[in-house]
């Protein structure tokens, strides 16, 4: 089962926690053995395989963390932090409309007051959440760029393909997702955040 298929946990107190979703870890590049119909140089084929493997990996991690980081973003923005903290009355008035505008699913809105209260009172949680959101934005931008590169690799004339791929920094792309696949470390011990970002499930004996 891919991480993207695992649902968000129910807010604390609504349901007992079941098996924890597992964040995909960074692994060795994997991909198609060759590019059908394009007998290019071996080094390009290898680079293409590494690119496609990175693209798959980043997509899986983003699919897992993005619904959770959306909750973090809506909650943090509602407080005004890490800038000037908003008045509590303002937060309570603006939180629900902001969540609806951001597309937060109704069942997950119960997380928002919990996160808002955490950020309002815990600067460590605020700082770590803000850093995660910055990293999320960077990873999403690189993933969008990778999707554009992938489209060009499928449509551009064959002689242009090596240059297109060479201009994309695969190492930077993979590095951008690494901290996001380890948010369970950043949020360890922090209420609610550690629930939303649990550590990877450990394999059972004999499994």
CSV table of C-alpha atoms in Angstrom, one decimal:
chain,number,residue,atom,x,y,z
A,1,UNK,CA,0.0,0.0,0.0
A,2,UNK,CA,1.4,3.4,-1.0
A,3,UNK,CA,1.5,6.2,1.6
A,4,UNK,CA,-0.9,8.3,-0.5
A,5,UNK,CA,-3.6,5.8,0.0
A,6,UNK,CA,-3.5,5.9,3.8
A,7,UNK,CA,-6.2,8.2,5.4
A,8,UNK,CA,-5.4,11.0,7.9
A,9,UNK,CA,-5.8,9.9,11.4
A,10,UNK,CA,-9.0,10.9,13.2
A,11,UNK,CA,-8.6,13.8,15.6
A,12,UNK,CA,-7.6,12.7,19.1
A,13,UNK,CA,-10.6,11.4,21.2
A,14,UNK,CA,-12.7,10.5,18.1
A,15,UNK,CA,-11.2,7.1,17.4
A,16,UNK,CA,-8.5,4.7,18.6
A,17,UNK,CA,-5.4,4.9,16.5
A,18,UNK,CA,-5.0,2.0,14.1
A,19,UNK,CA,-1.8,1.1,12.2
A,20,UNK,CA,0.4,4.0,11.5
A,21,UNK,CA,0.9,5.3,7.9
A,22,UNK,CA,4.5,4.7,6.7
A,23,UNK,CA,6.4,7.5,5.1
A,24,UNK,CA,8.4,6.4,2.1
A,25,UNK,CA,12.1,6.5,2.8
A,26,UNK,CA,14.7,7.6,0.3
A,27,UNK,CA,16.0,4.6,-1.6
A,28,UNK,CA,18.1,3.7,-4.5
A,29,UNK,CA,16.9,5.0,-7.9
A,30,UNK,CA,14.7,2.7,-9.8
A,31,UNK,CA,13.0,3.0,-13.1
A,32,UNK,CA,12.3,1.5,-16.5
A,33,UNK,CA,15.2,-0.4,-18.0
A,34,UNK,CA,15.1,1.6,-21.2
A,35,UNK,CA,13.2,4.3,-23.0
A,36,UNK,CA,11.1,2.5,-25.6
A,37,UNK,CA,11.8,3.6,-29.2
A,38,UNK,CA,14.7,5.9,-28.2
A,39,UNK,CA,18.1,4.2,-28.5
A,40,UNK,CA,20.0,7.0,-26.8
A,41,UNK,CA,23.4,6.8,-25.0
A,42,UNK,CA,23.6,4.7,-21.9
A,43,UNK,CA,24.4,7.6,-19.7
A,44,UNK,CA,21.2,9.4,-20.7
A,45,UNK,CA,19.2,6.3,-20.1
A,46,UNK,CA,20.7,6.0,-16.6
A,47,UNK,CA,20.0,9.7,-15.9
A,48,UNK,CA,16.4,9.2,-17.1
A,49,UNK,CA,15.9,6.3,-14.8
A,50,UNK,CA,17.2,8.3,-11.9
A,51,UNK,CA,15.0,11.2,-12.8
A,52,UNK,CA,11.8,9.0,-13.0
A,53,UNK,CA,12.7,7.3,-9.7
A,54,UNK,CA,13.1,10.6,-8.0
A,55,UNK,CA,9.9,11.9,-9.5
A,56,UNK,CA,8.0,8.9,-8.2
A,57,UNK,CA,9.5,9.1,-4.8
A,58,UNK,CA,8.8,12.8,-4.4
A,59,UNK,CA,5.2,12.4,-5.6
A,60,UNK,CA,4.6,9.6,-3.0
A,61,UNK,CA,6.0,11.6,-0.1
A,62,UNK,CA,4.1,14.8,-1.1
A,63,UNK,CA,0.9,12.8,-1.4
A,64,UNK,CA,1.3,11.6,2.1
A,65,UNK,CA,2.4,14.8,3.8
A,66,UNK,CA,0.5,17.5,1.9
A,67,UNK,CA,-3.0,16.9,3.4
A,68,UNK,CA,-1.4,17.0,6.9
A,69,UNK,CA,0.7,20.1,6.1
A,70,UNK,CA,-2.4,21.8,4.8
A,71,UNK,CA,-3.9,21.5,8.3
A,72,UNK,CA,-0.7,22.9,9.7
A,73,UNK,CA,-0.6,25.8,7.3
A,74,UNK,CA,-4.2,26.8,7.8
A,75,UNK,CA,-3.8,26.7,11.6
A,76,UNK,CA,-0.5,28.6,11.6
A,77,UNK,CA,-1.7,31.3,9.2
A,78,UNK,CA,-4.8,31.8,11.3
A,79,UNK,CA,-2.7,32.7,14.3
A,80,UNK,CA,-0.6,35.3,12.4
A,81,UNK,CA,2.6,33.5,13.5
A,82,UNK,CA,5.5,33.5,13.2
A,83,UNK,CA,4.7,37.2,12.6
A,84,UNK,CA,2.5,39.3,14.9
A,85,UNK,CA,0.1,37.1,16.8
A,86,UNK,CA,-3.6,37.8,16.1
A,87,UNK,CA,-6.1,38.4,18.8
A,88,UNK,CA,-7.9,35.2,19.8
A,89,UNK,CA,-11.3,36.6,18.8
A,90,UNK,CA,-10.0,37.3,15.3
A,91,UNK,CA,-8.7,33.8,15.0
A,92,UNK,CA,-12.0,32.2,16.0
A,93,UNK,CA,-13.8,34.3,13.5
A,94,UNK,CA,-11.5,33.6,10.6
A,95,UNK,CA,-10.5,30.0,11.1
A,96,UNK,CA,-13.5,28.2,9.6
A,97,UNK,CA,-13.8,30.4,6.5
A,98,UNK,CA,-10.1,30.1,5.9
A,99,UNK,CA,-10.2,26.3,6.2
A,100,UNK,CA,-13.2,26.1,3.8
A,101,UNK,CA,-11.4,28.3,1.3
A,102,UNK,CA,-8.3,26.1,1.5
A,103,UNK,CA,-10.3,23.0,0.9
A,104,UNK,CA,-9.8,21.3,4.2
A,105,UNK,CA,-12.2,18.3,4.4
A,106,UNK,CA,-14.9,18.6,7.0
A,107,UNK,CA,-13.8,15.6,9.0
A,108,UNK,CA,-10.3,17.0,9.4
A,109,UNK,CA,-11.4,20.4,10.6
A,110,UNK,CA,-11.5,19.2,14.1
A,111,UNK,CA,-7.7,19.2,14.0
A,112,UNK,CA,-7.6,22.9,13.5
A,113,UNK,CA,-8.5,24.2,16.9
A,114,UNK,CA,-6.0,21.8,18.5
A,115,UNK,CA,-3.2,23.0,16.2
A,116,UNK,CA,-4.1,26.7,16.7
A,117,UNK,CA,-4.0,26.4,20.4
A,118,UNK,CA,-0.6,24.6,20.2
A,119,UNK,CA,0.9,27.3,18.0
A,120,UNK,CA,-0.6,30.1,20.1
A,121,UNK,CA,1.2,28.8,23.2
A,122,UNK,CA,4.3,26.9,22.0
A,123,UNK,CA,7.0,28.8,20.1
A,124,UNK,CA,9.0,25.6,19.4
A,125,UNK,CA,6.0,24.1,17.6
A,126,UNK,CA,5.5,27.3,15.7
A,127,UNK,CA,9.1,27.5,14.5
A,128,UNK,CA,9.2,23.9,13.5
A,129,UNK,CA,5.9,24.1,11.7
A,130,UNK,CA,6.9,27.2,9.9
A,131,UNK,CA,10.2,25.5,8.7
A,132,UNK,CA,8.2,22.5,7.5
A,133,UNK,CA,5.9,24.8,5.4
A,134,UNK,CA,8.9,26.5,3.8
A,135,UNK,CA,10.4,23.2,2.9
A,136,UNK,CA,7.0,22.0,1.6
A,137,UNK,CA,6.7,25.0,-0.7
A,138,UNK,CA,10.2,24.4,-2.1
A,139,UNK,CA,9.5,20.7,-2.7
A,140,UNK,CA,6.2,21.5,-4.4
A,141,UNK,CA,7.9,24.0,-6.7
A,142,UNK,CA,10.6,21.5,-7.7
A,143,UNK,CA,8.1,18.8,-8.2
A,144,UNK,CA,6.1,21.1,-10.5
A,145,UNK,CA,9.3,21.8,-12.4
A,146,UNK,CA,10.0,18.1,-12.6
A,147,UNK,CA,6.6,17.5,-14.1
A,148,UNK,CA,7.3,20.0,-16.8
A,149,UNK,CA,10.6,18.4,-17.5
A,150,UNK,CA,8.8,15.0,-17.7
A,151,UNK,CA,6.4,16.4,-20.2
A,152,UNK,CA,9.2,17.8,-22.4
A,153,UNK,CA,11.0,14.5,-22.3
A,154,UNK,CA,7.9,12.9,-23.8
A,155,UNK,CA,7.3,15.5,-26.5
A,156,UNK,CA,10.5,17.2,-27.5
A,157,UNK,CA,12.7,15.9,-30.4
A,158,UNK,CA,15.1,13.2,-29.4
A,159,UNK,CA,18.4,15.2,-29.9
A,160,UNK,CA,17.2,17.7,-27.3
A,161,UNK,CA,16.4,15.3,-24.5
A,162,UNK,CA,19.9,15.0,-22.9
A,163,UNK,CA,20.2,18.7,-22.6
A,164,UNK,CA,16.7,19.0,-21.1
A,165,UNK,CA,17.5,16.5,-18.5
A,166,UNK,CA,21.0,17.9,-17.8
A,167,UNK,CA,19.5,21.3,-17.0
A,168,UNK,CA,17.4,19.8,-14.2
A,169,UNK,CA,19.1,19.3,-10.8
A,170,UNK,CA,18.0,15.9,-9.7
A,171,UNK,CA,20.2,16.0,-6.6
A,172,UNK,CA,18.5,19.2,-5.4
A,173,UNK,CA,15.1,17.7,-6.2
A,174,UNK,CA,15.8,14.6,-4.0
A,175,UNK,CA,17.4,16.6,-1.3
A,176,UNK,CA,14.3,18.8,-1.0
A,177,UNK,CA,12.0,15.9,-0.1
A,178,UNK,CA,14.4,14.4,2.5
A,179,UNK,CA,13.4,16.6,5.5
A,180,UNK,CA,9.7,16.3,4.6
A,181,UNK,CA,10.0,12.5,4.8
A,182,UNK,CA,11.4,12.9,8.3
A,183,UNK,CA,8.9,15.3,9.8
A,184,UNK,CA,8.2,12.7,12.5
A,185,UNK,CA,11.7,13.6,13.8
A,186,UNK,CA,11.0,17.3,13.8
A,187,UNK,CA,7.7,17.0,15.5
A,188,UNK,CA,8.6,14.3,17.9
A,189,UNK,CA,7.1,15.0,21.4
A,190,UNK,CA,5.0,17.9,20.1
A,191,UNK,CA,1.2,17.4,20.9
A,192,UNK,CA,-1.0,16.8,17.9
A,193,UNK,CA,1.9,17.2,15.4
A,194,UNK,CA,3.4,14.0,16.5
A,195,UNK,CA,0.0,12.4,15.9
A,196,UNK,CA,-0.3,13.8,12.4
A,197,UNK,CA,3.3,12.8,11.5
A,198,UNK,CA,4.0,9.5,13.2
A,199,UNK,CA,7.2,7.5,12.6
A,200,UNK,CA,7.2,4.8,10.0
A,201,UNK,CA,5.6,1.6,11.1
A,202,UNK,CA,8.2,-1.0,12.0
A,203,UNK,CA,7.9,-4.4,10.2
A,204,UNK,CA,6.5,-7.1,12.4
A,205,UNK,CA,8.6,-10.2,13.1
A,206,UNK,CA,8.3,-12.6,10.2
A,207,UNK,CA,6.5,-10.0,8.1
